[in-house]
C-alpha positions as a printed Julia matrix, in Angstrom:
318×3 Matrix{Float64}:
 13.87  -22.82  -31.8
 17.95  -22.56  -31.97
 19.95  -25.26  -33.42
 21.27  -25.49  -29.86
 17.83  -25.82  -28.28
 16.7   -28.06  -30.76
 19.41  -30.1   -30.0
 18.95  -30.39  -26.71
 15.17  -31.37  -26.54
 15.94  -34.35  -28.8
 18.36  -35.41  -25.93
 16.04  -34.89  -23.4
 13.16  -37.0   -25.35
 15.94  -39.99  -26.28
 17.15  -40.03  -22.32
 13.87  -41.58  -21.42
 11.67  -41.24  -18.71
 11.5   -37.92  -16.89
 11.45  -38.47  -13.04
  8.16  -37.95  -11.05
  6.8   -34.25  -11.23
  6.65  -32.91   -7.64
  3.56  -31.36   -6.39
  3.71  -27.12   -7.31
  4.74  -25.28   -4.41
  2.76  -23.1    -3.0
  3.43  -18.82   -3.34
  1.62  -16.37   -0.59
  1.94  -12.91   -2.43
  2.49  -10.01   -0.24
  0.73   -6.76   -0.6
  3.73   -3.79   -0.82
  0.91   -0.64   -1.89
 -2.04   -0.31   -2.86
 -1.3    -2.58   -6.61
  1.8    -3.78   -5.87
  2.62   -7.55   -4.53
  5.53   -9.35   -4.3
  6.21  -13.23   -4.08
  9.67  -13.6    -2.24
 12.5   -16.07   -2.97
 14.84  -17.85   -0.69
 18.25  -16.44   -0.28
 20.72  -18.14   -1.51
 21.28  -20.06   -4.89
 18.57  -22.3    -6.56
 18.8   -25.77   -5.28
 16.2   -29.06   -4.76
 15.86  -27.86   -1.26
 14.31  -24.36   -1.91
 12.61  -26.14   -5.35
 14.41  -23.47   -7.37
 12.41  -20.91   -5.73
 15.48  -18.25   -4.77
 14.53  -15.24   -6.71
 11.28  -12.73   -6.63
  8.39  -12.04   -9.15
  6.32   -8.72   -8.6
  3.05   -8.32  -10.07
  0.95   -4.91  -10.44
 -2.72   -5.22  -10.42
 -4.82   -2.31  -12.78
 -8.55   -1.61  -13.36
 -7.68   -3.49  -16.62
 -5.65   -5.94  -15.88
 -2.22   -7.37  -14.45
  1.34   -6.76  -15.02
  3.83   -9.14  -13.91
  7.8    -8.41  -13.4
 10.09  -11.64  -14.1
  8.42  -15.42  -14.18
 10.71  -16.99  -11.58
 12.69  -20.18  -12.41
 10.96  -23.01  -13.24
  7.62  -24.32  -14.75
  6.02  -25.07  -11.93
  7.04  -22.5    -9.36
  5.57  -19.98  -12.92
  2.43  -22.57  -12.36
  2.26  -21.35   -9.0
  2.93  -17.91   -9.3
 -0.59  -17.47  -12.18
 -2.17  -19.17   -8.57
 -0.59  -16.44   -6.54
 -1.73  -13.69   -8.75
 -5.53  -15.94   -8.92
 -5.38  -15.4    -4.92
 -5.62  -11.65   -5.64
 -7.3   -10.62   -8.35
 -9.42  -12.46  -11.29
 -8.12   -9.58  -13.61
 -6.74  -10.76  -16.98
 -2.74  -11.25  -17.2
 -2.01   -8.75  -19.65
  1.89   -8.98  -19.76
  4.69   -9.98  -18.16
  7.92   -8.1   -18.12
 11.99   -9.39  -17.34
 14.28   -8.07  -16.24
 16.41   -9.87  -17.81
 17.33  -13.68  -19.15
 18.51  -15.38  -16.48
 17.2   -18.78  -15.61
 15.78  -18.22  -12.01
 13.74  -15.54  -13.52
 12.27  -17.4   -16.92
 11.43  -20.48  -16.72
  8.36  -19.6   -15.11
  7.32  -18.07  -18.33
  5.15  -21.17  -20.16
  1.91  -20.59  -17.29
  2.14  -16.94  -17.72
  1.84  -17.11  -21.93
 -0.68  -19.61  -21.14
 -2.94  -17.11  -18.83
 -2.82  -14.83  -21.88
  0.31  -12.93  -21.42
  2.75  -10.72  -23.61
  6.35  -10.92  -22.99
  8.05   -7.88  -22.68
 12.2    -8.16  -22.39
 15.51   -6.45  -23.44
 16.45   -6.41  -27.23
 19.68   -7.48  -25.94
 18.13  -10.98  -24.81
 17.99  -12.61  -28.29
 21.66  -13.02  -28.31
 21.38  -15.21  -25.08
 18.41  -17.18  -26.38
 20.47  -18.38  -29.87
 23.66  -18.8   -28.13
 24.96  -22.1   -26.36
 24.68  -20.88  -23.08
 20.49  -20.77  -23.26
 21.19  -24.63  -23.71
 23.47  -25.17  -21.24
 21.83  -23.89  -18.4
 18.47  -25.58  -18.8
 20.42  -28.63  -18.97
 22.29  -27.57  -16.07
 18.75  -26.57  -13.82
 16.55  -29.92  -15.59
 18.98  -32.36  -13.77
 19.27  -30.05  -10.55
 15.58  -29.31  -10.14
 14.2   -32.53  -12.15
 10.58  -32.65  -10.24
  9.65  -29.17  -11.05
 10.15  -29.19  -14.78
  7.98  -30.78  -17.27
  9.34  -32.26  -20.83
  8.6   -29.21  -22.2
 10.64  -26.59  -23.73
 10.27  -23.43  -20.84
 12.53  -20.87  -22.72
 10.49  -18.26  -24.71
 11.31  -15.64  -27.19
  9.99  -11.67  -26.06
  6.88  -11.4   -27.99
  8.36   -7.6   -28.07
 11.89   -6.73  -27.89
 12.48   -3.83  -26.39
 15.2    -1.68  -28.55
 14.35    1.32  -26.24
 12.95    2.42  -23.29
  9.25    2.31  -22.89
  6.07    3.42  -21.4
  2.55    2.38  -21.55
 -0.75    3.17  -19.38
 -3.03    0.38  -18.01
 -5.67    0.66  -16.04
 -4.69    3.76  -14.35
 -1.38    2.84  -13.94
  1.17    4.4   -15.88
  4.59    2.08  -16.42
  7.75    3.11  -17.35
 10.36    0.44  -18.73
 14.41    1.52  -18.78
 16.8    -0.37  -20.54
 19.73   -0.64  -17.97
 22.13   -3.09  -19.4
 25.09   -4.18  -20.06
 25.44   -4.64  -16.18
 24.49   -7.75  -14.51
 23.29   -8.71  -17.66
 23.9    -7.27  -21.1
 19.64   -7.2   -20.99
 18.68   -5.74  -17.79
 15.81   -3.98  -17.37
 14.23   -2.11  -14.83
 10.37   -1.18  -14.21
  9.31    2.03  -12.99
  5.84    2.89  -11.38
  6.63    6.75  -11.57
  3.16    8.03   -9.8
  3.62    5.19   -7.34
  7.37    5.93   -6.37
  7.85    1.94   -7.21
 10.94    0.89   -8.89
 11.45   -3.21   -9.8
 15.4    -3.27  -10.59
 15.7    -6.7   -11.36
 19.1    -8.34  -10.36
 20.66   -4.6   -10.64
 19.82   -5.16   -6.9
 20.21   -7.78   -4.62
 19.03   -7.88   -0.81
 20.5    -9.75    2.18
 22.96  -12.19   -0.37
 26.17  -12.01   -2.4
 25.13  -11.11   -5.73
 25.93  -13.11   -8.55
 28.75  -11.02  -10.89
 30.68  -13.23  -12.91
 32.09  -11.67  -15.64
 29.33   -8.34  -15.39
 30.53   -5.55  -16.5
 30.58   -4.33  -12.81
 31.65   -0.49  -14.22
 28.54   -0.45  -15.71
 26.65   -2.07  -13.47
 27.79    0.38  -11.05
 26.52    2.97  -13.16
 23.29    1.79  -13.39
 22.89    2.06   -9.84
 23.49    5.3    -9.8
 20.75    5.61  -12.83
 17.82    3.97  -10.62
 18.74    6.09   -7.55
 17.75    8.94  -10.06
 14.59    7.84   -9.72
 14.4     8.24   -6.16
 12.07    5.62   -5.9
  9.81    5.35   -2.08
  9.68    1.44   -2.84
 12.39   -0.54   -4.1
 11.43   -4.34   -5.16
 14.62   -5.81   -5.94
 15.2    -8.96   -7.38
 16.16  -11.32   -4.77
 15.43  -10.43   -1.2
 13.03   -8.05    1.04
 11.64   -4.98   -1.01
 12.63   -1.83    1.06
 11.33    1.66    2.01
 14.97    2.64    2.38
 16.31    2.34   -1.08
 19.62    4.11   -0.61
 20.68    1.6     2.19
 18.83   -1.1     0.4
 21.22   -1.2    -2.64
 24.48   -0.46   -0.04
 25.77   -4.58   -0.16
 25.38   -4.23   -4.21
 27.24   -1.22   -4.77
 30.2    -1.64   -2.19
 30.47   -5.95   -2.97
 31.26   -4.73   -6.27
 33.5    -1.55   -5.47
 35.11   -3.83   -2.97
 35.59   -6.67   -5.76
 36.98   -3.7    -8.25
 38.68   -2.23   -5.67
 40.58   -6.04   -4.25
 40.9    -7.11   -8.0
 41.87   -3.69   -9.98
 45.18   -3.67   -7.63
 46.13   -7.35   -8.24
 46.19   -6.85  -11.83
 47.74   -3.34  -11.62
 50.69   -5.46   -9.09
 50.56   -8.16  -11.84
 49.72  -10.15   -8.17
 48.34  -13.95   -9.43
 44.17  -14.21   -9.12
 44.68  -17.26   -6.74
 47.1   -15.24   -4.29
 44.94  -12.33   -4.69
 42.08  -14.03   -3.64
 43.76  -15.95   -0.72
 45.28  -12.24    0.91
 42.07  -10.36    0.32
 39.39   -9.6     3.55
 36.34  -11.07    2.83
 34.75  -10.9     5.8
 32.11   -8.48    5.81
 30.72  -10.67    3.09
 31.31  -14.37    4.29
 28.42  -15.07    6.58
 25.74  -13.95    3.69
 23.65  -16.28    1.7
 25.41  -17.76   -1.87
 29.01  -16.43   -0.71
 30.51  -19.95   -0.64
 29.08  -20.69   -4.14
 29.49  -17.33   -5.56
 32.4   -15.31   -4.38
 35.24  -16.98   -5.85
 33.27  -16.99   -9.1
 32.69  -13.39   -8.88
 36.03  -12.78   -7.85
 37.78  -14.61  -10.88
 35.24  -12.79  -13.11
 36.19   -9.22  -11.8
 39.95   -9.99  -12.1
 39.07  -10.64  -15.75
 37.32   -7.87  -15.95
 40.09   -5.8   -14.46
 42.41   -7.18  -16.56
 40.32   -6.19  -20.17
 40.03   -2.64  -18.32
 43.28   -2.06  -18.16
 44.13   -3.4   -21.36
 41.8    -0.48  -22.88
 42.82    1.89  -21.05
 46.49    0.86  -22.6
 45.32    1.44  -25.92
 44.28    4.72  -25.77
């Protein structure tokens, strides 16, 4: 455990009493092929009324065993989610795989290591788990979603880091794991079932809601969409909202939000234009009536300016 985590569960313990733990809500998993099922999130942004369930966790059933994508955000909806999986199949849990580190798709993970899973995640990941920020947020998400977490620390370490891309068989299935970071995350990963035509991509993709951007390195998160249309997958299992059949108009609100933030951003800061007047003149509207825009769009907005801003300053130097 961090200094920073460390720190944190001692002020957790000294606060006193936890509040009453919730019953688990309940996850119906939905068959997508013939091994494939997918447990679907709200849209929107984690909150008391959705119980913190607002993003998706995939799992693959094998003849030897089950491989889960991401462990959903927090203890008890990953409590729920080993149920889910129980619903299907009495096949061992033989790992579980993130896409990345963010905390609607980890917190889950305590239930899955205690079915028996390995954790499988993005080398890049250990940098979030010793830095403040790991702290911070589960702070942030115990006080928001207090009857779903237990006392408990729910932040894990990878049991392997993945430095590379990967690939392993199990059970007739044959996995393929691509390292596509720095873009929403510096740790993204995506999961490819190449003799399935399945791709997971994680928060690369998100369906039917404003993604979340921040401060992403959208350039490069732009490029990694063009990397997992390579793949030309039949099934695309993003991670928030519907999977699709149609993956080319499936990841259309991802790629032009984020040309459109670029594009609305990169000219204020080439016109030296203020963020907050840039913001106030610019046409949101083929974005306002989706899910998470009032929480997220400014955010992502500021972000991109910043990121527009460091862009240009590079270029500069060269």
């Amino acid at each position: 455990m961090t200094p920073a985590l460390a720190t944190l569960v001692a002020a957790l313990a000294a606060a006193g009493p936890a509040p009453a733990r919730a019953a688990d809500p309940v996850l119906e998993p939905v068959r997508l092929a013939p091994r494939v099922w997918l447990v679907q999130g709200d849209p929107g942004v984690a909150s008391a009324a959705n119980r913190g369930f607002n993003s998706n966790a995939a799992f693959v059933v094998t003849g030897d065993g089950v491989v889960v994508i991401d462990a959903l955000g927090t203890p008890a909806l990953g409590r729920a989610l080993v149920r889910a999986i129980r619903k299907v199949t009495r096949q061992p849990i033989r790992r579980v795989i993130l896409t990345h580190y963010h905390a609607d798709h980890v917190y889950g993970l305590g239930a899955l290591k205690a079915a028996g899973a390995e954790v499988w995640a993005s080398g890049e990941g250990r940098a979030y788990l010793e830095g403040d920020e790991a702290a911070k947020r589960l702070e942030q998400r115990r006080k928001e979603l207090a009857p779903w977490f237990d006392a408990g620390n729910p932040l894990f370490p990878a049991d392997r880091w993945l430095d590379a891309d990967a690939a392993f068989e199990l059970g007739g299935a044959r996995f393929e794991v691509v390292r596509l970071g720095p873009a929403h995350s510096p740790e993204d990963l995506m999961v490819v079932l190449p003799d399935d035509g399945v791709v997971f991509s994680g928060d690369v993709i998100f369906a039917g809601r404003i993604p979340f951007v921040g401060e992403a390195d959208s350039r490069r998160w732009l490029a990694a969409i063009d990397r997992l249309l390579e793949r030309r997958p039949k099934l695309l299992v993003s991670g928030h909202g519907p999977a699709s059949r149609d993956p080319a108009t499936h990841l259309a609100l991802t790629r032009d939000y984020l040309r459109h933030l670029r594009a609305v951003m990169g000219a204020a800061v080439q016109d030296l234009v203020p963020f907050e007047e840039a913001y106030a003149a610019a046409d949101w509207s083929a974005y306002a009536k989706l899910p998470a825009f009032e929480p997220a769009n400014r955010i992502n907005a500021y972000g991109t300016y910043l990121t527009m801003e460091r862009e240009m300053l590079e270029a500069g130097r060269r």
